[in-house]
Amino acid sequence: MKRTNISTGTTWEPIIGYSRAVRVGDTIHVSGTTATGADGKLVGVGDAYAQTVQTLRNIESALHMAGARLEDVVRTRMFVANIAEWEKVGRAHGEIFGKIRPATAMVQVGGMVSPEMLVEIEAEAIVTSRPPSKPRAVKRETRARHRRKL
């Protein structure tokens, strides 16, 4: 099976030696993702809910780059700096995944790369939907026969 590494171009990917996501066949693994905005700065400092929302947007973006959608997610893992914030993190996760309902876990960890980071989330997806196929070209003689029947 073909392996595709998805990069977002951050300076940390080559230094640490990871990809934002890896796709092998129909399976996509999204690395631990935080609430980093497009400008490289943390979104929602001090707000676990806002960080979770941004983190899930970042995961959605990685999934799209890998040819998947949120609906393809089968598992998430939520790592939180303070388990007392579980309701805020859970609410944001539920707003995104409430109808999809992947398997999940939420655990408290000792800390993140930056003390301002409150949430990190991993995701796994299996692409089950296929884009609609292109209509096949119809030969001219087939069209002519069809018109004669009408």
PDB file of C-alpha atoms in Angstrom:
ATOM      1  CA  MET A   1       0.000   0.000   0.000  1.00  0.00           C
ATOM      2  CA  LYS A   2       1.080   3.509  -0.711  1.00  0.00           C
ATOM      3  CA  ARG A   3       2.181   5.726   2.198  1.00  0.00           C
ATOM      4  CA  THR A   4       1.662   9.485   2.044  1.00  0.00           C
ATOM      5  CA  ASN A   5       3.142  11.829   4.651  1.00  0.00           C
ATOM      6  CA  ILE A   6       1.162  15.050   5.120  1.00  0.00           C
ATOM      7  CA  SER A   7       3.140  18.075   6.241  1.00  0.00           C
ATOM      8  CA  THR A   8       1.900  21.479   7.330  1.00  0.00           C
ATOM      9  CA  GLY A   9       5.354  22.963   6.878  1.00  0.00           C
ATOM     10  CA  THR A  10       6.070  23.783  10.514  1.00  0.00           C
ATOM     11  CA  THR A  11       9.712  24.041  11.515  1.00  0.00           C
ATOM     12  CA  TRP A  12       9.223  21.300  14.119  1.00  0.00           C
ATOM     13  CA  GLU A  13       8.225  18.512  11.738  1.00  0.00           C
ATOM     14  CA  PRO A  14      11.724  17.850  10.283  1.00  0.00           C
ATOM     15  CA  ILE A  15      13.496  18.574  13.587  1.00  0.00           C
ATOM     16  CA  ILE A  16      11.430  16.100  15.599  1.00  0.00           C
ATOM     17  CA  GLY A  17      10.908  13.778  12.635  1.00  0.00           C
ATOM     18  CA  TYR A  18       7.136  13.544  12.344  1.00  0.00           C
ATOM     19  CA  SER A  19       4.329  14.281   9.922  1.00  0.00           C
ATOM     20  CA  ARG A  20       1.090  16.086  10.730  1.00  0.00           C
ATOM     21  CA  ALA A  21      -0.681  13.063   9.292  1.00  0.00           C
ATOM     22  CA  VAL A  22       0.195   9.809   7.586  1.00  0.00           C
ATOM     23  CA  ARG A  23      -2.097   8.037   5.146  1.00  0.00           C
ATOM     24  CA  VAL A  24      -1.632   4.377   4.286  1.00  0.00           C
ATOM     25  CA  GLY A  25      -4.363   3.044   2.062  1.00  0.00           C
ATOM     26  CA  ASP A  26      -7.679   4.241   3.469  1.00  0.00           C
ATOM     27  CA  THR A  27      -6.327   4.792   6.996  1.00  0.00           C
ATOM     28  CA  ILE A  28      -5.136   8.186   8.224  1.00  0.00           C
ATOM     29  CA  HIS A  29      -3.332   8.860  11.493  1.00  0.00           C
ATOM     30  CA  VAL A  30      -3.226  12.499  12.616  1.00  0.00           C
ATOM     31  CA  SER A  31      -0.431  13.363  15.037  1.00  0.00           C
ATOM     32  CA  GLY A  32      -1.002  15.038  18.363  1.00  0.00           C
ATOM     33  CA  THR A  33      -2.391  18.428  17.392  1.00  0.00           C
ATOM     34  CA  THR A  34      -2.642  21.632  19.402  1.00  0.00           C
ATOM     35  CA  ALA A  35      -4.393  24.980  19.026  1.00  0.00           C
ATOM     36  CA  THR A  36      -1.715  26.639  16.941  1.00  0.00           C
ATOM     37  CA  GLY A  37      -3.131  29.208  14.545  1.00  0.00           C
ATOM     38  CA  ALA A  38      -2.033  29.900  10.973  1.00  0.00           C
ATOM     39  CA  ASP A  39       0.367  32.538  12.292  1.00  0.00           C
ATOM     40  CA  GLY A  40       2.118  29.933  14.481  1.00  0.00           C
ATOM     41  CA  LYS A  41       0.764  31.406  17.714  1.00  0.00           C
ATOM     42  CA  LEU A  42      -1.371  29.565  20.226  1.00  0.00           C
ATOM     43  CA  VAL A  43      -5.096  30.334  19.938  1.00  0.00           C
ATOM     44  CA  GLY A  44      -7.184  30.610  23.107  1.00  0.00           C
ATOM     45  CA  VAL A  45      -4.512  31.062  25.757  1.00  0.00           C
ATOM     46  CA  GLY A  46      -6.077  30.164  29.105  1.00  0.00           C
ATOM     47  CA  ASP A  47      -9.289  28.810  27.491  1.00  0.00           C
ATOM     48  CA  ALA A  48      -9.554  25.016  27.174  1.00  0.00           C
ATOM     49  CA  TYR A  49     -12.758  25.241  25.106  1.00  0.00           C
ATOM     50  CA  ALA A  50     -11.244  27.663  22.547  1.00  0.00           C
ATOM     51  CA  GLN A  51      -8.078  25.584  22.323  1.00  0.00           C
ATOM     52  CA  THR A  52     -10.091  22.430  21.695  1.00  0.00           C
ATOM     53  CA  VAL A  53     -12.105  24.081  18.926  1.00  0.00           C
ATOM     54  CA  GLN A  54      -8.930  25.332  17.208  1.00  0.00           C
ATOM     55  CA  THR A  55      -7.246  21.954  17.657  1.00  0.00           C
ATOM     56  CA  LEU A  56     -10.173  20.198  15.993  1.00  0.00           C
ATOM     57  CA  ARG A  57     -10.108  22.727  13.125  1.00  0.00           C
ATOM     58  CA  ASN A  58      -6.425  21.906  12.671  1.00  0.00           C
ATOM     59  CA  ILE A  59      -7.229  18.186  12.630  1.00  0.00           C
ATOM     60  CA  GLU A  60      -9.965  18.787  10.069  1.00  0.00           C
ATOM     61  CA  SER A  61      -7.476  20.641   7.876  1.00  0.00           C
ATOM     62  CA  ALA A  62      -4.962  17.777   8.105  1.00  0.00           C
ATOM     63  CA  LEU A  63      -7.704  15.295   7.235  1.00  0.00           C
ATOM     64  CA  HIS A  64      -8.670  17.314   4.162  1.00  0.00           C
ATOM     65  CA  MET A  65      -5.042  17.377   3.021  1.00  0.00           C
ATOM     66  CA  ALA A  66      -5.060  13.580   3.346  1.00  0.00           C
ATOM     67  CA  GLY A  67      -8.311  13.211   1.398  1.00  0.00           C
ATOM     68  CA  ALA A  68     -10.621  12.599   4.365  1.00  0.00           C
ATOM     69  CA  ARG A  69     -13.388  14.319   6.275  1.00  0.00           C
ATOM     70  CA  LEU A  70     -14.342  14.568   9.926  1.00  0.00           C
ATOM     71  CA  GLU A  71     -17.039  11.963   9.211  1.00  0.00           C
ATOM     72  CA  ASP A  72     -14.242   9.452   8.531  1.00  0.00           C
ATOM     73  CA  VAL A  73     -12.773   9.770  12.048  1.00  0.00           C
ATOM     74  CA  VAL A  74     -13.090   6.557  14.040  1.00  0.00           C
ATOM     75  CA  ARG A  75     -10.948   7.429  17.074  1.00  0.00           C
ATOM     76  CA  THR A  76      -9.673  10.471  18.945  1.00  0.00           C
ATOM     77  CA  ARG A  77      -7.395  10.748  21.950  1.00  0.00           C
ATOM     78  CA  MET A  78      -7.602  13.904  24.038  1.00  0.00           C
ATOM     79  CA  PHE A  79      -4.726  14.875  26.292  1.00  0.00           C
ATOM     80  CA  VAL A  80      -5.480  17.657  28.766  1.00  0.00           C
ATOM     81  CA  ALA A  81      -3.217  19.545  31.120  1.00  0.00           C
ATOM     82  CA  ASN A  82      -5.969  19.776  33.752  1.00  0.00           C
ATOM     83  CA  ILE A  83      -8.681  17.118  33.938  1.00  0.00           C
ATOM     84  CA  ALA A  84     -10.879  19.608  35.824  1.00  0.00           C
ATOM     85  CA  GLU A  85     -11.377  21.247  32.382  1.00  0.00           C
ATOM     86  CA  TRP A  86     -12.900  18.031  30.989  1.00  0.00           C
ATOM     87  CA  GLU A  87     -16.364  19.536  30.474  1.00  0.00           C
ATOM     88  CA  LYS A  88     -15.056  22.395  28.312  1.00  0.00           C
ATOM     89  CA  VAL A  89     -12.918  20.042  26.234  1.00  0.00           C
ATOM     90  CA  GLY A  90     -15.741  17.499  26.012  1.00  0.00           C
ATOM     91  CA  ARG A  91     -18.289  20.133  24.970  1.00  0.00           C
ATOM     92  CA  ALA A  92     -16.113  21.302  22.057  1.00  0.00           C
ATOM     93  CA  HIS A  93     -15.409  17.700  21.023  1.00  0.00           C
ATOM     94  CA  GLY A  94     -19.129  16.906  21.208  1.00  0.00           C
ATOM     95  CA  GLU A  95     -20.058  19.907  19.068  1.00  0.00           C
ATOM     96  CA  ILE A  96     -17.812  18.588  16.283  1.00  0.00           C
ATOM     97  CA  PHE A  97     -18.229  14.839  16.732  1.00  0.00           C
ATOM     98  CA  GLY A  98     -21.689  14.547  18.330  1.00  0.00           C
ATOM     99  CA  LYS A  99     -23.240  12.781  15.335  1.00  0.00           C
ATOM    100  CA  ILE A 100     -20.042  11.016  14.239  1.00  0.00           C
ATOM    101  CA  ARG A 101     -19.255   9.635  17.713  1.00  0.00           C
ATOM    102  CA  PRO A 102     -15.770   8.164  17.294  1.00  0.00           C
ATOM    103  CA  ALA A 103     -14.200   6.029  19.980  1.00  0.00           C
ATOM    104  CA  THR A 104     -12.258   8.358  22.271  1.00  0.00           C
ATOM    105  CA  ALA A 105     -10.271   8.818  25.433  1.00  0.00           C
ATOM    106  CA  MET A 106      -9.462  11.842  27.563  1.00  0.00           C
ATOM    107  CA  VAL A 107      -6.514  11.709  29.937  1.00  0.00           C
ATOM    108  CA  GLN A 108      -4.631  14.234  31.998  1.00  0.00           C
ATOM    109  CA  VAL A 109      -0.930  14.547  31.195  1.00  0.00           C
ATOM    110  CA  GLY A 110       1.934  16.105  33.122  1.00  0.00           C
ATOM    111  CA  GLY A 111       2.391  18.922  30.645  1.00  0.00           C
ATOM    112  CA  MET A 112       2.682  19.950  27.026  1.00  0.00           C
ATOM    113  CA  VAL A 113       5.539  21.447  25.009  1.00  0.00           C
ATOM    114  CA  SER A 114       4.392  24.884  26.151  1.00  0.00           C
ATOM    115  CA  PRO A 115       2.777  25.511  29.541  1.00  0.00           C
ATOM    116  CA  GLU A 116       0.113  27.618  27.758  1.00  0.00           C
ATOM    117  CA  MET A 117      -1.093  24.545  25.843  1.00  0.00           C
ATOM    118  CA  LEU A 118      -4.064  23.002  27.595  1.00  0.00           C
ATOM    119  CA  VAL A 119      -5.166  20.403  25.024  1.00  0.00           C
ATOM    120  CA  GLU A 120      -3.584  18.066  22.475  1.00  0.00           C
ATOM    121  CA  ILE A 121      -5.645  15.684  20.351  1.00  0.00           C
ATOM    122  CA  GLU A 122      -4.787  12.765  18.060  1.00  0.00           C
ATOM    123  CA  ALA A 123      -7.191  11.333  15.490  1.00  0.00           C
ATOM    124  CA  GLU A 124      -7.492   8.261  13.323  1.00  0.00           C
ATOM    125  CA  ALA A 125      -9.703   8.068  10.273  1.00  0.00           C
ATOM    126  CA  ILE A 126     -10.718   5.408   7.802  1.00  0.00           C
ATOM    127  CA  VAL A 127     -11.924   6.803   4.515  1.00  0.00           C
ATOM    128  CA  THR A 128     -15.186   5.015   3.807  1.00  0.00           C
ATOM    129  CA  SER A 129     -16.730   7.428   1.364  1.00  0.00           C
ATOM    130  CA  ARG A 130     -15.582   7.850  -2.184  1.00  0.00           C
ATOM    131  CA  PRO A 131     -15.970  10.914  -4.339  1.00  0.00           C
ATOM    132  CA  PRO A 132     -18.499  10.420  -7.106  1.00  0.00           C
ATOM    133  CA  SER A 133     -16.889   8.880 -10.163  1.00  0.00           C
ATOM    134  CA  LYS A 134     -16.752  10.835 -13.389  1.00  0.00           C
ATOM    135  CA  PRO A 135     -19.412   9.887 -15.895  1.00  0.00           C
ATOM    136  CA  ARG A 136     -18.024   7.642 -18.582  1.00  0.00           C
ATOM    137  CA  ALA A 137     -17.761   9.074 -22.042  1.00  0.00           C
ATOM    138  CA  VAL A 138     -20.511   7.875 -24.323  1.00  0.00           C
ATOM    139  CA  LYS A 139     -19.491   6.956 -27.833  1.00  0.00           C
ATOM    140  CA  ARG A 140     -21.101   8.933 -30.638  1.00  0.00           C
ATOM    141  CA  GLU A 141     -22.761   5.910 -32.200  1.00  0.00           C
ATOM    142  CA  THR A 142     -24.356   5.040 -28.854  1.00  0.00           C
ATOM    143  CA  ARG A 143     -25.813   8.537 -28.570  1.00  0.00           C
ATOM    144  CA  ALA A 144     -27.079   8.335 -32.158  1.00  0.00           C
ATOM    145  CA  ARG A 145     -28.802   4.980 -31.471  1.00  0.00           C
ATOM    146  CA  HIS A 146     -30.335   6.432 -28.310  1.00  0.00           C
ATOM    147  CA  ARG A 147     -31.729   9.406 -30.247  1.00  0.00           C
ATOM    148  CA  ARG A 148     -33.209   7.114 -32.902  1.00  0.00           C
ATOM    149  CA  LYS A 149     -35.077   5.173 -30.196  1.00  0.00           C
ATOM    150  CA  LEU A 150     -36.646   8.384 -28.910  1.00  0.00           C
TER     151      LEU A 150
END
